[in-house]
Tab-separated table of C-alpha atoms and ligand atoms in Angstrom:
chain	number	residue	atom	x	y	z
U	1	MET	CA	-16.284	-15.679	-41.267
U	2	GLN	CA	-13.577	-18.355	-41.355
U	3	THR	CA	-13.874	-21.036	-44.041
U	4	VAL	CA	-12.577	-24.602	-43.765
U	5	GLN	CA	-9.912	-23.603	-46.244
U	6	ASP	CA	-8.768	-20.766	-43.945
U	7	ILE	CA	-8.477	-23.132	-41.033
U	8	HIS	CA	-6.287	-25.473	-43.056
U	9	GLU	CA	-4.067	-22.702	-44.390
U	10	PRO	CA	-0.465	-23.366	-43.346
U	11	MET	CA	0.520	-21.539	-40.111
U	12	PRO	CA	2.495	-18.337	-40.715
U	13	LYS	CA	6.232	-18.698	-40.242
U	14	ALA	CA	7.273	-18.527	-36.595
U	15	THR	CA	7.938	-14.914	-35.577
U	16	PRO	CA	11.311	-14.290	-33.936
U	17	LEU	CA	10.818	-13.812	-30.195
U	18	HIS	CA	12.096	-10.234	-30.066
U	19	ALA	CA	9.648	-9.148	-32.778
U	20	ALA	CA	6.766	-10.760	-30.891
U	21	VAL	CA	7.615	-9.045	-27.633
U	22	LEU	CA	8.406	-5.560	-28.926
U	23	VAL	CA	5.959	-2.686	-29.364
U	24	PRO	CA	5.206	-0.253	-32.201
U	25	ALA	CA	7.648	2.637	-32.635
U	26	GLY	CA	6.658	5.834	-30.871
U	27	THR	CA	5.394	4.257	-27.641
U	28	VAL	CA	6.131	4.682	-23.940
U	29	VAL	CA	6.541	1.291	-22.276
U	30	LEU	CA	6.518	0.818	-18.518
U	31	ALA	CA	8.306	-2.429	-17.721
U	32	ALA	CA	8.457	-4.320	-14.439
U	33	THR	CA	11.871	-5.576	-13.331
U	34	PRO	CA	12.614	-8.396	-10.845
U	35	ILE	CA	12.082	-7.658	-7.118
U	36	GLY	CA	14.703	-10.160	-6.029
U	37	ASN	CA	14.908	-13.136	-8.333
U	38	ILE	CA	16.655	-12.358	-11.603
U	39	ALA	CA	14.875	-15.261	-13.305
U	40	ASP	CA	11.621	-13.303	-13.024
U	41	ALA	CA	12.818	-11.007	-15.831
U	42	SER	CA	10.474	-11.659	-18.735
U	43	PRO	CA	11.665	-12.237	-22.331
U	44	ARG	CA	9.709	-9.113	-23.194
U	45	LEU	CA	11.611	-7.017	-20.647
U	46	MET	CA	14.911	-8.312	-22.012
U	47	ALA	CA	13.966	-7.590	-25.623
U	48	LEU	CA	12.797	-4.105	-24.699
U	49	MET	CA	15.986	-3.367	-22.768
U	50	GLU	CA	17.962	-4.347	-25.835
U	51	HIS	CA	15.886	-2.619	-28.507
U	52	ALA	CA	14.277	0.483	-26.941
U	53	ASP	CA	15.595	3.727	-28.392
U	54	ILE	CA	15.699	5.315	-24.971
U	55	VAL	CA	15.720	3.676	-21.544
U	56	ALA	CA	14.572	5.994	-18.748
U	57	ALA	CA	15.907	4.334	-15.604
U	58	GLU	CA	15.438	5.299	-11.950
U	59	ASP	CA	19.109	4.474	-11.368
U	60	THR	CA	21.264	4.038	-14.452
U	61	ARG	CA	23.911	1.962	-12.621
U	62	ARG	CA	21.273	-0.479	-11.480
U	63	LEU	CA	19.956	-0.716	-15.022
U	64	TYR	CA	23.382	-1.654	-16.367
U	65	ASP	CA	23.852	-4.089	-13.501
U	66	LEU	CA	20.541	-5.762	-14.375
U	67	ALA	CA	21.485	-5.828	-18.066
U	68	ASN	CA	24.846	-7.462	-17.240
U	69	ARG	CA	23.222	-10.101	-15.099
U	70	LEU	CA	20.685	-10.840	-17.826
U	71	GLY	CA	23.329	-10.860	-20.542
U	72	VAL	CA	21.490	-8.096	-22.401
U	73	ARG	CA	23.153	-5.282	-24.327
U	74	VAL	CA	21.351	-1.962	-23.888
U	75	ARG	CA	21.684	-0.367	-27.328
U	76	GLY	CA	19.554	2.745	-26.792
U	77	ARG	CA	20.321	5.952	-24.951
U	78	VAL	CA	20.032	5.653	-21.184
U	79	VAL	CA	18.716	8.593	-19.168
U	80	ALA	CA	18.221	9.034	-15.434
U	81	TYR	CA	14.533	9.319	-14.626
U	82	HIS	CA	13.798	9.509	-10.910
U	83	ASP	CA	11.470	11.111	-8.364
U	84	HIS	CA	13.389	14.404	-8.435
U	85	ASN	CA	13.424	14.971	-12.176
U	86	GLU	CA	10.489	13.047	-13.632
U	87	HIS	CA	8.146	16.036	-13.968
U	88	HIS	CA	10.872	18.010	-15.627
U	89	LYS	CA	12.004	15.145	-17.918
U	90	ALA	CA	8.659	13.696	-19.005
U	91	ASP	CA	7.841	16.162	-21.788
U	92	GLY	CA	11.305	16.014	-23.363
U	93	LEU	CA	11.071	12.214	-23.532
U	94	LEU	CA	7.592	12.450	-24.996
U	95	ASP	CA	8.814	14.798	-27.733
U	96	GLU	CA	11.061	11.914	-28.786
U	97	VAL	CA	8.132	9.481	-28.594
U	98	ALA	CA	6.144	11.833	-30.837
U	99	ALA	CA	9.068	11.678	-33.283
U	100	GLY	CA	8.887	7.863	-33.324
U	101	ALA	CA	11.145	6.724	-30.479
U	102	THR	CA	10.307	3.847	-28.143
U	103	VAL	CA	10.920	4.949	-24.552
U	104	LEU	CA	11.268	2.208	-21.960
U	105	VAL	CA	10.666	3.270	-18.338
U	106	VAL	CA	12.104	1.056	-15.587
U	107	SER	CA	12.526	1.551	-11.862
U	108	ASP	CA	15.003	-0.115	-9.508
U	109	ALA	CA	12.674	-3.054	-8.866
U	110	GLY	CA	9.095	-4.052	-9.559
U	111	MET	CA	6.517	-2.022	-11.411
U	112	PRO	CA	7.254	1.635	-12.233
U	113	THR	CA	4.665	4.039	-10.721
U	114	ILE	CA	4.081	1.767	-7.701
U	115	ASN	CA	5.959	3.836	-5.105
U	116	ASP	CA	8.440	4.439	-7.881
U	117	PRO	CA	8.804	6.992	-10.691
U	118	GLY	CA	6.717	6.666	-13.853
U	119	LEU	CA	3.385	8.332	-13.202
U	120	ALA	CA	4.428	11.727	-14.573
U	121	ILE	CA	5.240	10.357	-18.027
U	122	VAL	CA	2.049	8.247	-18.108
U	123	ARG	CA	-0.079	11.286	-17.300
U	124	ARG	CA	1.666	13.524	-19.778
U	125	ALA	CA	1.453	10.821	-22.497
U	126	ILE	CA	-2.292	10.504	-21.899
U	127	ALA	CA	-2.691	14.290	-21.998
U	128	ARG	CA	-0.741	14.499	-25.264
U	129	GLY	CA	-2.536	11.531	-26.845
U	130	LEU	CA	0.680	9.508	-27.169
U	131	PRO	CA	0.660	5.706	-26.888
U	132	VAL	CA	1.639	4.228	-23.553
U	133	THR	CA	1.694	0.532	-22.712
U	134	CYS	CA	3.059	-1.857	-20.143
U	135	ALA	CA	5.262	-4.952	-20.042
U	136	PRO	CA	3.943	-6.264	-16.714
U	137	GLY	CA	5.780	-8.434	-14.247
U	138	PRO	CA	6.902	-8.609	-10.622
U	139	SER	CA	5.512	-6.248	-8.003
U	140	ALA	CA	5.700	-6.787	-4.257
U	141	VAL	CA	2.034	-5.766	-3.717
U	142	LEU	CA	0.466	-8.686	-5.538
U	143	ASP	CA	3.127	-11.182	-4.505
U	144	ALA	CA	2.533	-10.426	-0.795
U	145	LEU	CA	-1.247	-10.283	-1.147
U	146	ALA	CA	-1.382	-13.661	-2.870
U	147	LEU	CA	0.904	-15.296	-0.277
U	148	SER	CA	-0.770	-13.736	2.774
U	149	GLY	CA	-3.682	-16.162	2.768
U	150	LEU	CA	-6.007	-13.193	3.412
U	151	PRO	CA	-8.950	-12.336	1.138
U	152	THR	CA	-7.764	-11.204	-2.298
U	153	ASP	CA	-11.139	-10.373	-3.853
U	154	ARG	CA	-11.036	-6.785	-2.568
U	155	PHE	CA	-7.891	-5.035	-1.395
U	156	CYS	CA	-6.385	-1.573	-1.079
U	157	TYR	CA	-2.762	-0.578	-1.414
U	158	GLU	CA	-1.576	2.217	0.861
U	159	GLY	CA	2.156	2.344	0.093
U	160	PHE	CA	4.326	3.417	3.049
U	161	VAL	CA	2.582	4.740	6.168
U	162	PRO	CA	3.866	8.188	7.272
U	163	ARG	CA	7.186	8.369	9.140
U	164	LYS	CA	6.000	10.809	11.797
U	165	HIS	CA	4.341	9.113	14.724
U	166	ALA	CA	1.243	11.346	14.985
U	167	GLU	CA	0.613	11.185	11.220
U	168	ARG	CA	1.133	7.421	11.185
U	169	LEU	CA	-1.393	6.966	14.004
U	170	GLN	CA	-3.906	9.128	12.167
U	171	CYS	CA	-3.362	7.162	8.946
U	172	LEU	CA	-3.808	3.827	10.732
U	173	ARG	CA	-6.932	5.045	12.525
U	174	MET	CA	-8.357	6.008	9.160
U	175	LEU	CA	-7.605	2.498	7.890
U	176	TYR	CA	-9.085	0.716	10.919
U	177	PRO	CA	-12.675	0.480	9.552
U	178	GLU	CA	-11.476	-0.420	6.007
U	179	GLN	CA	-13.159	-3.692	5.027
U	180	ARG	CA	-10.861	-4.591	2.147
U	181	THR	CA	-7.543	-6.348	2.752
U	182	ILE	CA	-4.884	-3.658	3.306
U	183	VAL	CA	-1.382	-3.820	1.791
U	184	LEU	CA	1.409	-1.608	3.190
U	185	TYR	CA	5.096	-1.295	2.336
U	186	GLU	CA	7.550	-1.062	5.216
U	187	THR	CA	11.261	-0.823	5.947
U	188	PRO	CA	13.282	-2.738	8.570
U	189	HIS	CA	14.110	0.564	10.349
U	190	ARG	CA	10.507	1.456	10.972
U	191	ILE	CA	8.794	-1.902	11.273
U	192	ALA	CA	8.955	-1.952	15.112
U	193	ALA	CA	7.362	1.496	15.445
U	194	THR	CA	4.688	0.664	12.858
U	195	MET	CA	3.838	-2.613	14.598
U	196	ASP	CA	3.515	-0.758	17.958
U	197	ASP	CA	1.018	1.622	16.367
U	198	LEU	CA	-0.778	-1.165	14.535
U	199	LEU	CA	-1.302	-2.967	17.838
U	200	LYS	CA	-2.556	0.236	19.441
U	201	VAL	CA	-5.047	1.050	16.681
U	202	PHE	CA	-6.102	-2.353	15.304
U	203	GLY	CA	-5.948	-4.267	18.604
U	204	PRO	CA	-4.321	-7.683	19.072
U	205	ARG	CA	-6.675	-9.974	17.153
U	206	ARG	CA	-6.788	-8.666	13.562
U	207	ARG	CA	-5.246	-11.250	11.160
U	208	MET	CA	-2.202	-10.184	9.192
U	209	ALA	CA	0.942	-11.312	7.369
U	210	LEU	CA	4.452	-9.901	7.325
U	211	CYS	CA	6.106	-10.812	4.011
U	212	ARG	CA	9.835	-10.250	3.663
U	213	GLU	CA	12.458	-10.730	0.988
U	214	LEU	CA	9.913	-11.937	-1.557
U	215	THR	CA	11.305	-14.075	-4.388
U	216	LYS	CA	14.759	-14.073	-2.686
U	217	ASP	CA	16.629	-16.927	-0.945
U	218	TYR	CA	15.450	-15.795	2.498
U	219	GLU	CA	11.824	-15.207	1.571
U	220	GLN	CA	9.702	-15.504	4.696
U	221	ILE	CA	5.979	-15.080	5.347
U	222	ARG	CA	4.920	-14.661	8.968
U	223	ARG	CA	1.169	-15.146	9.367
U	224	GLY	CA	-0.868	-14.617	12.511
U	225	ASP	CA	-2.716	-11.916	14.414
U	226	VAL	CA	-1.356	-8.438	15.144
U	227	ALA	CA	-0.213	-9.422	18.659
U	228	THR	CA	1.752	-12.453	17.395
U	229	ILE	CA	3.423	-10.578	14.549
U	230	HIS	CA	4.185	-7.674	16.909
U	231	GLN	CA	5.897	-10.021	19.371
U	232	GLY	CA	7.758	-11.726	16.506
U	233	VAL	CA	9.151	-8.375	15.367
U	234	ILE	CA	10.496	-7.800	18.912
U	235	ASP	CA	11.932	-11.322	19.292
U	236	ASP	CA	13.314	-11.689	15.776
U	237	PRO	CA	13.525	-8.308	14.009
U	238	PRO	CA	12.886	-8.849	10.293
U	239	ARG	CA	15.594	-7.724	7.886
U	240	GLY	CA	15.346	-6.822	4.223
U	241	GLU	CA	12.344	-5.602	2.297
U	242	ILE	CA	8.942	-5.924	3.907
U	243	VAL	CA	5.274	-5.864	2.925
U	244	LEU	CA	2.495	-5.952	5.535
U	245	VAL	CA	-0.880	-7.388	4.611
U	246	ILE	CA	-3.719	-6.797	7.083
U	247	ALA	CA	-7.201	-8.313	7.050
U	248	GLY	CA	-10.056	-5.881	6.485
U	249	ALA	CA	-12.432	-4.948	9.321
U	250	SER	CA	-15.404	-7.175	10.085
U	251	ASP	CA	-18.891	-5.653	9.651
U	252	GLU	CA	-19.053	-5.124	13.416
U	253	GLU	CA	-15.650	-3.410	13.626
U	254	SER	CA	-16.448	-1.238	10.653
U	255	GLN	CA	-19.893	-0.212	11.908
U	256	ALA	CA	-18.732	0.384	15.476
U	257	ALA	CA	-16.043	2.753	14.172
U	258	SER	CA	-18.449	4.553	11.856
U	259	PRO	CA	-18.434	8.266	12.697
U	260	ALA	CA	-22.031	8.522	11.475
U	261	ALA	CA	-22.963	6.184	14.291
U	262	MET	CA	-20.705	7.882	16.821
U	263	GLY	CA	-20.892	11.565	17.712
U	264	ALA	CA	-19.547	13.054	20.943
U	265	SER	CA	-22.813	12.233	22.712
U	266	ASP	CA	-22.723	8.561	21.644
U	267	LEU	CA	-19.111	8.279	22.717
U	268	ALA	CA	-20.009	9.804	26.073
U	269	ALA	CA	-22.712	7.170	26.584
U	270	LEU	CA	-20.311	4.426	25.578
U	271	ALA	CA	-17.629	5.748	27.935
U	272	GLU	CA	-20.071	5.969	30.847
U	273	GLU	CA	-21.146	2.369	30.251
U	274	ARG	CA	-17.547	1.156	30.003
U	275	ALA	CA	-16.489	3.063	33.122
U	276	GLN	CA	-19.296	1.435	35.065
U	277	GLN	CA	-18.800	-2.101	33.719
U	278	SER	CA	-14.996	-2.132	33.877
U	279	HIS	CA	-14.706	-0.099	37.100
U	280	MET	CA	-12.511	2.476	35.429
U	281	ARG	CA	-12.260	6.237	35.723
U	282	VAL	CA	-14.583	8.036	33.289
U	283	LYS	CA	-11.565	9.958	31.963
U	284	ASP	CA	-9.776	6.709	31.049
U	285	ALA	CA	-12.912	5.236	29.486
U	286	ILE	CA	-13.299	8.394	27.369
U	287	ALA	CA	-9.683	8.093	26.173
U	288	GLN	CA	-10.328	4.490	25.121
U	289	VAL	CA	-13.567	5.006	23.231
U	290	VAL	CA	-12.307	8.158	21.520
U	291	ASN	CA	-9.297	6.210	20.199
U	292	GLU	CA	-11.509	3.415	18.967
U	293	HIS	CA	-13.757	5.740	16.946
U	294	PRO	CA	-11.716	7.934	14.614
U	295	LEU	CA	-13.329	10.375	12.182
U	296	PRO	CA	-13.084	9.614	8.408
U	297	ASP	CA	-9.812	11.573	8.130
U	298	GLY	CA	-8.294	9.573	11.000
U	299	SER	CA	-8.467	12.470	13.495
U	300	LEU	CA	-10.200	11.999	16.843
U	301	ILE	CA	-13.244	13.618	18.421
U	302	GLY	CA	-12.007	15.914	21.225
U	303	ARG	CA	-11.966	14.250	24.645
U	304	LYS	CA	-13.139	17.536	26.161
U	305	ASP	CA	-16.223	17.478	23.901
U	306	VAL	CA	-16.997	13.947	25.020
U	307	TYR	CA	-16.443	14.900	28.664
U	308	ALA	CA	-18.803	17.850	28.241
U	309	GLN	CA	-21.428	15.401	26.948
U	310	VAL	CA	-20.875	13.148	29.959
U	311	LEU	CA	-21.565	16.140	32.225
U	312	GLU	CA	-24.637	17.048	30.171
U	313	HIS	CA	-25.975	13.474	30.429
U	314	LYS	CA	-25.431	13.616	34.197
U	315	GLU	CA	-27.226	16.953	34.459
U	316	LEU	CA	-30.164	15.517	32.486
U	317	ARG	CA	-30.349	12.462	34.753
U	318	ASP	CA	-30.205	14.668	37.863
U	319	LYS	CA	-32.980	16.885	36.503
U	320	GLN	CA	-35.143	13.846	35.702
U	321	GLN	CA	-34.658	12.581	39.250
U	322	ARG	CA	-35.581	15.987	40.730
U	323	ASP	CA	-38.690	16.160	38.524
U	324	GLU	CA	-39.728	12.663	39.624
U	325	ARG	CA	-39.385	13.634	43.289
U	326	GLN	CA	-41.601	16.735	42.901
F	1	SAM	N1	7.863	-0.634	-7.500
F	1	SAM	C1	8.047	-1.616	-6.477
F	1	SAM	C2	6.966	-2.687	-6.615
F	1	SAM	O1	6.311	-2.748	-7.649
F	1	SAM	O2	6.805	-3.496	-5.701
F	1	SAM	C3	8.059	-1.000	-5.104
F	1	SAM	C4	9.187	-0.048	-4.879
F	1	SAM	S1	9.218	0.641	-3.272
F	1	SAM	C5	10.369	1.929	-3.466
F	1	SAM	C6	10.186	-0.496	-2.354
F	1	SAM	C7	9.350	-1.265	-1.320
F	1	SAM	O3	8.666	-2.329	-1.975
F	1	SAM	C8	10.188	-1.942	-0.245
F	1	SAM	O4	10.485	-1.062	0.829
F	1	SAM	C9	9.260	-3.057	0.204
F	1	SAM	O5	8.287	-2.560	1.078
F	1	SAM	C10	8.611	-3.443	-1.126
F	1	SAM	N2	9.381	-4.527	-1.760
F	1	SAM	C11	10.071	-4.455	-2.920
F	1	SAM	N3	10.659	-5.634	-3.183
F	1	SAM	C12	10.336	-6.469	-2.170
F	1	SAM	C13	10.639	-7.830	-1.857
F	1	SAM	N4	11.435	-8.547	-2.633
F	1	SAM	N5	10.124	-8.353	-0.726
F	1	SAM	C14	9.333	-7.620	0.078
F	1	SAM	N6	9.030	-6.350	-0.164
F	1	SAM	C15	9.510	-5.769	-1.267
């Protein structure tokens, strides 16, 4: 318990900043680097860059460029640590950690491991019982989420959607009933195709934000519904780095898309009703409802199966009518 005397003891001498921000020897440190604005580099990042025994960098040239811009001298050994060699390099680096070295892991921008290298060394460090810690900082996920204006209490991060069209559609269909806010990374080359698919799967009215060039001079947040953002991408194609933030499904959207609620027979009934009400061909109505009700893995119930159910329903109705006439 603290005594009055303890409380009035003189404060310890101020610790030099670098000592306060460093970590014990023999530790892996993941450190976030700026995603656009150099001033977001933390004092802790700078001290670690200067004092770590080894800096494992996704791109060594970019590390030195960052160090130059920050006016930091990297004293330790710098090694390339990227997607193609991280599994192979992790254990060698950890042998040095076990011998007392501090290994700093940095990626080109933002937080290592978030669509960037780093996870392999974290996993191996955990498996080997070696200390691993983090010097947190900028990451595009949280920046975009916070600026989107969409709910932040529950969200999921999905990284980049697949490049191939069919796989991307399947991935988006799987996300359609997700009730948490969804965060996706995107590139300027693929944003138009992704927005086309988003419109197809999510429909025009889902709220969303397109966040580009975060923390940079041309930072821009476009907020609206899917149709508005889609049109904006056509009229004024966004350049630079992009994050998409999409509102989660409402209870109704989520339940309507629930595969438990919708088997081939239910979809057949829904298609028959839609065909009648909207004066459309049954085949077209089937295509619509099948697309709107993906299975949990994002694949679709076969249209032929639904059509077979439509025929079965018709046969049943015909039989009932015959029975009633007899
Ligand atoms: N590790 C990084 C992080 O923590 O955000 C992500 C690296 S990932 C390879 C690169 C993607 O992150 C970009 O294609 C973009 O989607 C997103 N991103 C990174 N910096 C950004 C920025 N300044 N503005 C918008 N998006 C950004």
